[in-house]
PDB file of C-alpha atoms in Angstrom:
ATOM      1  CA  MET A   1     150.522  38.385  54.282  1.00 63.00           C
ATOM      2  CA  ALA A   2     152.662  37.161  56.704  1.00 64.00           C
ATOM      3  CA  VAL A   3     151.984  36.361  60.812  1.00 60.00           C
ATOM      4  CA  ASP A   4     154.765  37.647  63.180  1.00 63.00           C
ATOM      5  CA  GLY A   5     154.649  36.166  66.293  1.00 65.00           C
ATOM      6  CA  ASN A   6     153.567  33.726  68.818  1.00 79.00           C
ATOM      7  CA  LEU A   7     151.033  31.258  68.284  1.00 82.00           C
ATOM      8  CA  ASN A   8     150.818  30.341  71.692  1.00 83.00           C
ATOM      9  CA  MET A   9     149.546  33.547  72.725  1.00 84.00           C
ATOM     10  CA  ILE A  10     146.733  33.586  70.298  1.00 85.00           C
ATOM     11  CA  GLY A  11     145.747  30.412  71.549  1.00 84.00           C
ATOM     12  CA  TYR A  12     146.278  31.423  75.355  1.00 86.00           C
ATOM     13  CA  GLY A  13     143.882  34.186  74.452  1.00 87.00           C
ATOM     14  CA  LEU A  14     141.432  31.791  73.362  1.00 88.00           C
ATOM     15  CA  ALA A  15     141.580  29.429  76.233  1.00 87.00           C
ATOM     16  CA  ALA A  16     140.991  32.650  78.677  1.00 90.00           C
ATOM     17  CA  ILE A  17     137.527  33.034  77.344  1.00 93.00           C
ATOM     18  CA  GLY A  18     136.385  29.677  79.367  1.00 92.00           C
ATOM     19  CA  PRO A  19     137.356  31.105  82.752  1.00 92.00           C
ATOM     20  CA  GLY A  20     136.261  34.466  81.980  1.00 93.00           C
ATOM     21  CA  ILE A  21     132.562  33.394  81.076  1.00 95.00           C
ATOM     22  CA  GLY A  22     133.099  30.604  83.892  1.00 94.00           C
ATOM     23  CA  ILE A  23     133.887  33.502  86.387  1.00 95.00           C
ATOM     24  CA  GLY A  24     131.085  35.492  85.250  1.00 96.00           C
ATOM     25  CA  LEU A  25     128.768  32.560  85.702  1.00 96.00           C
ATOM     26  CA  ILE A  26     129.621  32.492  89.037  1.00 96.00           C
ATOM     27  CA  PHE A  27     129.139  35.749  90.416  1.00 96.00           C
ATOM     28  CA  ALA A  28     126.205  35.702  88.651  1.00 97.00           C
ATOM     29  CA  ALA A  29     124.567  32.816  90.499  1.00 96.00           C
ATOM     30  CA  TYR A  30     126.189  34.166  93.910  1.00 96.00           C
ATOM     31  CA  ILE A  31     124.506  37.773  93.382  1.00 97.00           C
ATOM     32  CA  ASN A  32     121.226  35.566  92.126  1.00 97.00           C
ATOM     33  CA  GLY A  33     121.747  33.649  95.413  1.00 96.00           C
ATOM     34  CA  VAL A  34     122.046  36.271  97.974  1.00 96.00           C
ATOM     35  CA  ALA A  35     118.840  38.289  96.456  1.00 97.00           C
ATOM     36  CA  ARG A  36     117.280  35.497  96.911  1.00 96.00           C
ATOM     37  CA  GLN A  37     118.815  34.602 100.294  1.00 96.00           C
ATOM     38  CA  PRO A  38     119.995  37.305 102.108  1.00 95.00           C
ATOM     39  CA  GLU A  39     120.649  35.187 105.601  1.00 96.00           C
ATOM     40  CA  ALA A  40     123.111  32.784 103.239  1.00 94.00           C
ATOM     41  CA  GLN A  41     125.256  35.365 102.226  1.00 95.00           C
ATOM     42  CA  SER A  42     128.444  34.393 104.374  1.00 94.00           C
ATOM     43  CA  ARG A  43     128.217  30.711 103.055  1.00 95.00           C
ATOM     44  CA  LEU A  44     127.479  31.834  99.153  1.00 96.00           C
ATOM     45  CA  GLN A  45     130.622  34.266  99.543  1.00 96.00           C
ATOM     46  CA  THR A  46     132.814  31.542 100.384  1.00 96.00           C
ATOM     47  CA  ILE A  47     131.275  29.258  97.599  1.00 96.00           C
ATOM     48  CA  ALA A  48     131.639  32.049  95.019  1.00 96.00           C
ATOM     49  CA  ILE A  49     135.292  32.601  96.076  1.00 96.00           C
ATOM     50  CA  LEU A  50     136.339  28.993  96.097  1.00 96.00           C
ATOM     51  CA  GLY A  51     134.655  28.641  92.372  1.00 95.00           C
ATOM     52  CA  PHE A  52     136.639  32.367  91.163  1.00 95.00           C
ATOM     53  CA  ALA A  53     140.043  30.863  92.569  1.00 96.00           C
ATOM     54  CA  LEU A  54     139.413  27.643  91.151  1.00 94.00           C
ATOM     55  CA  ALA A  55     138.245  29.471  87.788  1.00 93.00           C
ATOM     56  CA  GLU A  56     141.187  31.969  87.191  1.00 93.00           C
ATOM     57  CA  ALA A  57     143.408  28.866  88.437  1.00 94.00           C
ATOM     58  CA  LEU A  58     143.094  27.584  85.027  1.00 90.00           C
ATOM     59  CA  ALA A  59     143.845  30.745  83.830  1.00 89.00           C
ATOM     60  CA  ILE A  60     147.328  31.290  85.347  1.00 92.00           C
ATOM     61  CA  ILE A  61     147.783  27.778  84.022  1.00 91.00           C
ATOM     62  CA  GLY A  62     147.279  28.647  80.725  1.00 87.00           C
ATOM     63  CA  ILE A  63     149.418  31.480  80.708  1.00 87.00           C
ATOM     64  CA  ALA A  64     152.105  29.487  81.960  1.00 88.00           C
ATOM     65  CA  LEU A  65     151.668  26.691  79.600  1.00 86.00           C
ATOM     66  CA  ALA A  66     151.587  29.582  77.152  1.00 83.00           C
ATOM     67  CA  PHE A  67     155.271  30.588  78.060  1.00 84.00           C
ATOM     68  CA  VAL A  68     156.831  26.856  78.452  1.00 84.00           C
ATOM     69  CA  LEU A  69     155.590  25.511  75.336  1.00 79.00           C
TER      70      LEU A  69
END
């Protein structure tokens, strides 16, 4: 059985699992925080968006490396 294609994309697919889980955990923590303290929503939202951007940046860097390498 021959495998055709590029192994970089398989590596990227496996590497994208981490940011996906991270984003899920970030927004789960955000929802829990807002449910416990609704008055802190604006403060928690800023932190959640920043965390989302950083986790998503890992996925974007991963796909860039998959194409370059």
